[in-house]
Short mmCIF file of C-alpha atoms and ligand atoms in Angstrom, two decimals:
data_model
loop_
_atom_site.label_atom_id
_atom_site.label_comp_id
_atom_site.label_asym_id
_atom_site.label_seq_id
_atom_site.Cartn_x
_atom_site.Cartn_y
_atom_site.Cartn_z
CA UNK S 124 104.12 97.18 44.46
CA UNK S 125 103.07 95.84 47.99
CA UNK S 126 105.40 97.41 50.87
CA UNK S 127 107.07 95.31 53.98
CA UNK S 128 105.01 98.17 56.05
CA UNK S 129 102.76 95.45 57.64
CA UNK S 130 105.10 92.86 58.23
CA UNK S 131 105.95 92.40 61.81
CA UNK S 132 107.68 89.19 64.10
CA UNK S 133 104.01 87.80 64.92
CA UNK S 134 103.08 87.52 61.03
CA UNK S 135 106.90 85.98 60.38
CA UNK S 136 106.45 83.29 63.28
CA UNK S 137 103.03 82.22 62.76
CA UNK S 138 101.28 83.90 65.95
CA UNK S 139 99.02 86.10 64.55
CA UNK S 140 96.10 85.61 62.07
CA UNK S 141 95.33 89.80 61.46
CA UNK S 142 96.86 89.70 58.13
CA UNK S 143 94.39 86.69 57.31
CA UNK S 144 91.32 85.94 54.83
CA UNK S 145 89.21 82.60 56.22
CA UNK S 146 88.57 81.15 52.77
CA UNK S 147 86.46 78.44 55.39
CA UNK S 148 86.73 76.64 58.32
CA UNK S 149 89.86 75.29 57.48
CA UNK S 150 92.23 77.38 54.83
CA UNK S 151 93.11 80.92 55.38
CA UNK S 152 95.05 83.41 52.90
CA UNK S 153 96.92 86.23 52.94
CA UNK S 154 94.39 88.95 52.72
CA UNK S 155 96.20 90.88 49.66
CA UNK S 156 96.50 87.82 47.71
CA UNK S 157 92.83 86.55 48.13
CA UNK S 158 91.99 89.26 44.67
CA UNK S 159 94.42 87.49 42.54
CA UNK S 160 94.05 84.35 43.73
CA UNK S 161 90.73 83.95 42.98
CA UNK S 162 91.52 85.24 39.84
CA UNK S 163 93.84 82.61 39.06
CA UNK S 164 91.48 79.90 40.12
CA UNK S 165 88.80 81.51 37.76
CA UNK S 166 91.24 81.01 35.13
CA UNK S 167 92.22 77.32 35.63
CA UNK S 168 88.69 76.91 35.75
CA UNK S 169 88.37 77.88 32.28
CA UNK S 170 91.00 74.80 31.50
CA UNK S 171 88.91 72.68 33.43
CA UNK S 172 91.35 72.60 36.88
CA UNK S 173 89.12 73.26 40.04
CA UNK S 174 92.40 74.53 41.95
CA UNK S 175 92.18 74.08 45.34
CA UNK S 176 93.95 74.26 48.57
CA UNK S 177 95.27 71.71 50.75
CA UNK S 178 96.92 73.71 53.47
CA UNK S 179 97.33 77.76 53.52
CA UNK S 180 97.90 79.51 56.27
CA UNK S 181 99.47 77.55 59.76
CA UNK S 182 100.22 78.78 63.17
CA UNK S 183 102.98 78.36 65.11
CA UNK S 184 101.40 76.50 67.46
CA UNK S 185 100.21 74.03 64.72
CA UNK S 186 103.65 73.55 63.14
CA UNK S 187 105.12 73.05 66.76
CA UNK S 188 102.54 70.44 66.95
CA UNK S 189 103.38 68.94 63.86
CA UNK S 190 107.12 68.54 64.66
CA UNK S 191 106.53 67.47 68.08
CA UNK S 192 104.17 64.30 66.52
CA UNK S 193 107.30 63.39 64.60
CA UNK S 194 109.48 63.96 66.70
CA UNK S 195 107.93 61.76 69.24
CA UNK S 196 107.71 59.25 66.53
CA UNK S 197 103.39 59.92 67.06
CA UNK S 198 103.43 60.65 63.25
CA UNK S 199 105.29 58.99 60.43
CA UNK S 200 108.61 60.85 58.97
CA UNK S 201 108.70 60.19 55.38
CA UNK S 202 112.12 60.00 53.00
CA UNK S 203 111.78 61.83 49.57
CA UNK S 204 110.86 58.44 48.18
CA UNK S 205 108.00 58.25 50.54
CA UNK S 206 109.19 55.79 52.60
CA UNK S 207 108.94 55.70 56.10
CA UNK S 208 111.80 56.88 58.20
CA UNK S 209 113.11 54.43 60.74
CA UNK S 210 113.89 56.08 63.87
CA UNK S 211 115.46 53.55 65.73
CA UNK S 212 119.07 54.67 65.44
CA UNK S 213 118.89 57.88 64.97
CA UNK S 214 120.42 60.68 67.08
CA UNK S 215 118.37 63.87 67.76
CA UNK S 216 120.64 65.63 65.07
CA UNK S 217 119.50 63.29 61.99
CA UNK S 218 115.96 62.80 63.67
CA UNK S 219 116.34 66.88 62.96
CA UNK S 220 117.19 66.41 59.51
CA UNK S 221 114.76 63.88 58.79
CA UNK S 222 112.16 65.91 59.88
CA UNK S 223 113.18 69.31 58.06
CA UNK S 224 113.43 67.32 54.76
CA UNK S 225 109.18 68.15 54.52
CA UNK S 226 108.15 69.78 57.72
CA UNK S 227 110.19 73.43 58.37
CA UNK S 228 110.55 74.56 62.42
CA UNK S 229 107.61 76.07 64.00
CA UNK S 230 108.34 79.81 63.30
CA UNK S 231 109.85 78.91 59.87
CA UNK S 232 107.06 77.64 57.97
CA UNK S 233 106.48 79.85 55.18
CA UNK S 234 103.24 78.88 56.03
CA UNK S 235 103.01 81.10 58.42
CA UNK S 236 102.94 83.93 55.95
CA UNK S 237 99.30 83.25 54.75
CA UNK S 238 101.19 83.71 51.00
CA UNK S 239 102.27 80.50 50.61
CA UNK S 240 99.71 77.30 50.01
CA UNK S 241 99.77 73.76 48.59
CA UNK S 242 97.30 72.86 46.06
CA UNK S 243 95.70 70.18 44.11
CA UNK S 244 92.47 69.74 42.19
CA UNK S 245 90.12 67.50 43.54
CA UNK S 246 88.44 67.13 39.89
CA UNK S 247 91.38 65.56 38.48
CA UNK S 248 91.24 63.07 41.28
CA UNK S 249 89.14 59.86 41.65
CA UNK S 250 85.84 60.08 44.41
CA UNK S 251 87.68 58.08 47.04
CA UNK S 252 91.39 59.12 46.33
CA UNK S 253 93.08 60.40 49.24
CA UNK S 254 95.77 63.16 48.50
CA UNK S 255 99.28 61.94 50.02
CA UNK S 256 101.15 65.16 48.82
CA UNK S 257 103.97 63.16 46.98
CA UNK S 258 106.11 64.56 44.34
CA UNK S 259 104.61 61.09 41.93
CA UNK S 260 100.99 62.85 41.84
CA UNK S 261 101.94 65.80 40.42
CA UNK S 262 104.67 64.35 37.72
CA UNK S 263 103.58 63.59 34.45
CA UNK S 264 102.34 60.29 35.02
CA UNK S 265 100.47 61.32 38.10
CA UNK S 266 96.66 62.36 38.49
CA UNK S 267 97.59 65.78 38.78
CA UNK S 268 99.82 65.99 35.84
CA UNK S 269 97.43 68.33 34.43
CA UNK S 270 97.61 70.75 37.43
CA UNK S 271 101.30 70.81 37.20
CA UNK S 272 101.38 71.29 33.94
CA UNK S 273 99.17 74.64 34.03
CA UNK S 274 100.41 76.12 36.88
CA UNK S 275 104.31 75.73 34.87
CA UNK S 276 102.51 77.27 32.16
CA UNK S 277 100.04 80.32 33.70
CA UNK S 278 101.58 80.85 37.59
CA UNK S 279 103.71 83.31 37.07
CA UNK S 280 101.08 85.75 34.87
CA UNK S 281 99.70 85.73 38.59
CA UNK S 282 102.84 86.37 40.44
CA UNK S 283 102.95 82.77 41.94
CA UNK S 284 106.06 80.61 42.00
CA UNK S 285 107.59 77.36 43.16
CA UNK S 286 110.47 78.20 45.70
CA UNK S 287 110.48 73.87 46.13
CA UNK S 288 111.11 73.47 42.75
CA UNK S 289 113.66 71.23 43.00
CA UNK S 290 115.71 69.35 45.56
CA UNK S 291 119.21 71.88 46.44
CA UNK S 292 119.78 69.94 49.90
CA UNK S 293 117.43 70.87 51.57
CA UNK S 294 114.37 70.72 51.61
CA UNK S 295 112.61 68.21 49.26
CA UNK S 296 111.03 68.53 46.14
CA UNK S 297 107.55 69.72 46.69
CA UNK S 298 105.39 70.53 43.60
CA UNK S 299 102.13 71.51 45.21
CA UNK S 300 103.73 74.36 47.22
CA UNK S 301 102.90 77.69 45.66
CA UNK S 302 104.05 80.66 46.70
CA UNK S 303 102.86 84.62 45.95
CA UNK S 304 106.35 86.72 45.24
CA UNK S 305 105.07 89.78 45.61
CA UNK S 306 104.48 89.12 49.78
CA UNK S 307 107.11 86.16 49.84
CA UNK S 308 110.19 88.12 49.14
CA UNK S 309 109.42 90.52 51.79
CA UNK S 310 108.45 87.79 54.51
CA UNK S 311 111.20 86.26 53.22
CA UNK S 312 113.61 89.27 53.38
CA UNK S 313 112.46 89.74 56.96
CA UNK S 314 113.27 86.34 58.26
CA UNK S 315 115.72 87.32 61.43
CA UNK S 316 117.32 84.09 62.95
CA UNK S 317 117.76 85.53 65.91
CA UNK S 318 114.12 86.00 66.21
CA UNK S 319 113.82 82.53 65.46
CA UNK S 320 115.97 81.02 68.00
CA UNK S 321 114.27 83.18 70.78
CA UNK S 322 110.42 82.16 69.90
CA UNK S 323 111.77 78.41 69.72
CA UNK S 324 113.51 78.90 73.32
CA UNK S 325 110.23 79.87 74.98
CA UNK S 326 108.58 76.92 73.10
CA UNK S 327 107.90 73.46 73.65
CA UNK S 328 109.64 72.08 71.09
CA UNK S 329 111.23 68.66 71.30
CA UNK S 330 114.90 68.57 70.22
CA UNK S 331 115.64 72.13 71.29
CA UNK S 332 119.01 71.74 72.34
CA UNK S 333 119.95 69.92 69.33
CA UNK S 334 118.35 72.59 67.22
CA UNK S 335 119.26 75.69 68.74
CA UNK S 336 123.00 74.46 68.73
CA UNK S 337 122.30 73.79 65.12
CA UNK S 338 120.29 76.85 64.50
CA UNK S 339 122.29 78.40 61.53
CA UNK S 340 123.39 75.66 59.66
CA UNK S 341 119.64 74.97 59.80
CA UNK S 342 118.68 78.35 58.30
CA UNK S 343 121.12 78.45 55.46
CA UNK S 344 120.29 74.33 54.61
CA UNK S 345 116.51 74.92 55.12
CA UNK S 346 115.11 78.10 55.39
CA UNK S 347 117.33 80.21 53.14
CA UNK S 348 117.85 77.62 50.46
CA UNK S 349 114.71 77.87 48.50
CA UNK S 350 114.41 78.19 44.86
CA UNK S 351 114.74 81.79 43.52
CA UNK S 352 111.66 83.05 41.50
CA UNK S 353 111.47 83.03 37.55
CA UNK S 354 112.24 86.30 36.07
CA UNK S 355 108.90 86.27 34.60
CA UNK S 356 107.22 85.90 37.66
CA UNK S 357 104.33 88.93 37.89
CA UNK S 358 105.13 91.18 40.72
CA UNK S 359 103.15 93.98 40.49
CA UNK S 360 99.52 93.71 41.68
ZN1 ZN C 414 103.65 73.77 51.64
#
């Protein structure tokens, strides 16, 4: 068993990258997860699954980037459907919500974590396909049915679960996200709204007032709603 020993507020909100392993240029990993990680990939290898991933670790300042784009209306805001949010007549409270549905506060993202990653296989997937992340390429008539219907089968030998496994108000459906139980739970155990609500204070964040006013219904709809592990999951190393 891993212990909480390392965990501290920079790792939970996304400002530090010390507990990090640069896979490249662009994805980074929790450091104690890289071993069975690449173990898993080795194994869905076998099966003929190049597992890759799409996102790993993000920053805070990243995420905060990533809200303010939608929040702005820079970036499209997507329904569970995949259509395109109007924002027209929305107040700041639904633009919120709308937002939340796939994107989590800056300093909320389990993201942050460096334990938690979305994945896909780019050999399951045509030359020029570009990967949308929608819940339709991972179902069983999707291009990445075969992806999803591994890691149901051999995650949890590895200690990886889905905590978006399904919709529970929330946060959507999101079958690509993957996350490593034996460092989730204690990230996740760790999460201290209070902490929360000060980082996003001395932050740029668009909305603010809206969200700090709204700051606990926003935990226990978003952040602490996730999908409890399998009992099978793996959580020793
Ligand atoms: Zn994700």
């Amino acid at each position: 068993m891993l212990t909480s020993k390392h965990i501290n507020p920079a790792q939970l909100l996304g400002q530090t990258d010390v507990h990090l392993h640069y896979v490249n240029e662009r994805v980074a990993i929790h450091k104690e997860m890289k071993a069975t990680f690449d173990v898993m990939v080795a194994a869905a290898k076998g099966d003929g699954i190049e597992l890759e991933i799409a996102s790993g670790f993000r920053s805070f300042d990243r995420q905060l980037m990533l809200w303010n784009n939608k929040f702005s209306g820079k970036t499209s805001i997507k329904d569970s459907d995949g259509e395109v949010v109007s924002l027209g007549d929305l107040s700041p409270l639904e633009l919120t919500h709308s937002i939340l549905l796939y994107s989590a506060l800056p300093g909320a993202s389990r993201h942050h974590w460096g334990c938690d990653i979305d994945v896909y296989a780019p050999n399951l997937l045509a030359e020029d396909y570009q990967l949308q992340l929608e819940p339709w390429e991972y179902s069983e008539q999707g291009p990445l049915a075969k992806l999803s219907a591994w890691l149901g089968q051999y995650a949890h030998q590895f200690g990886f679960y889905f905590p978006y496994a399904r919709f529970q108000g929330g946060v959507a459906k999101e079958p690509w996200h993957l996350s490593y139980l034996p460092l989730a739970q204690q990230y996740q155990q760790a999460f201290d709204v209070e902490l929360l609500t000060q980082a996003l204070k001395n932050s740029a964040i668009l909305g603010k007032d809206v969200i700090i006013e709204n700051i606990d219904d926003i935990a226990n709809r978003y952040i602490n709603n996730v999908c409890d592990a399998p009992s099978n999951v793996i959580l020793a190393k």
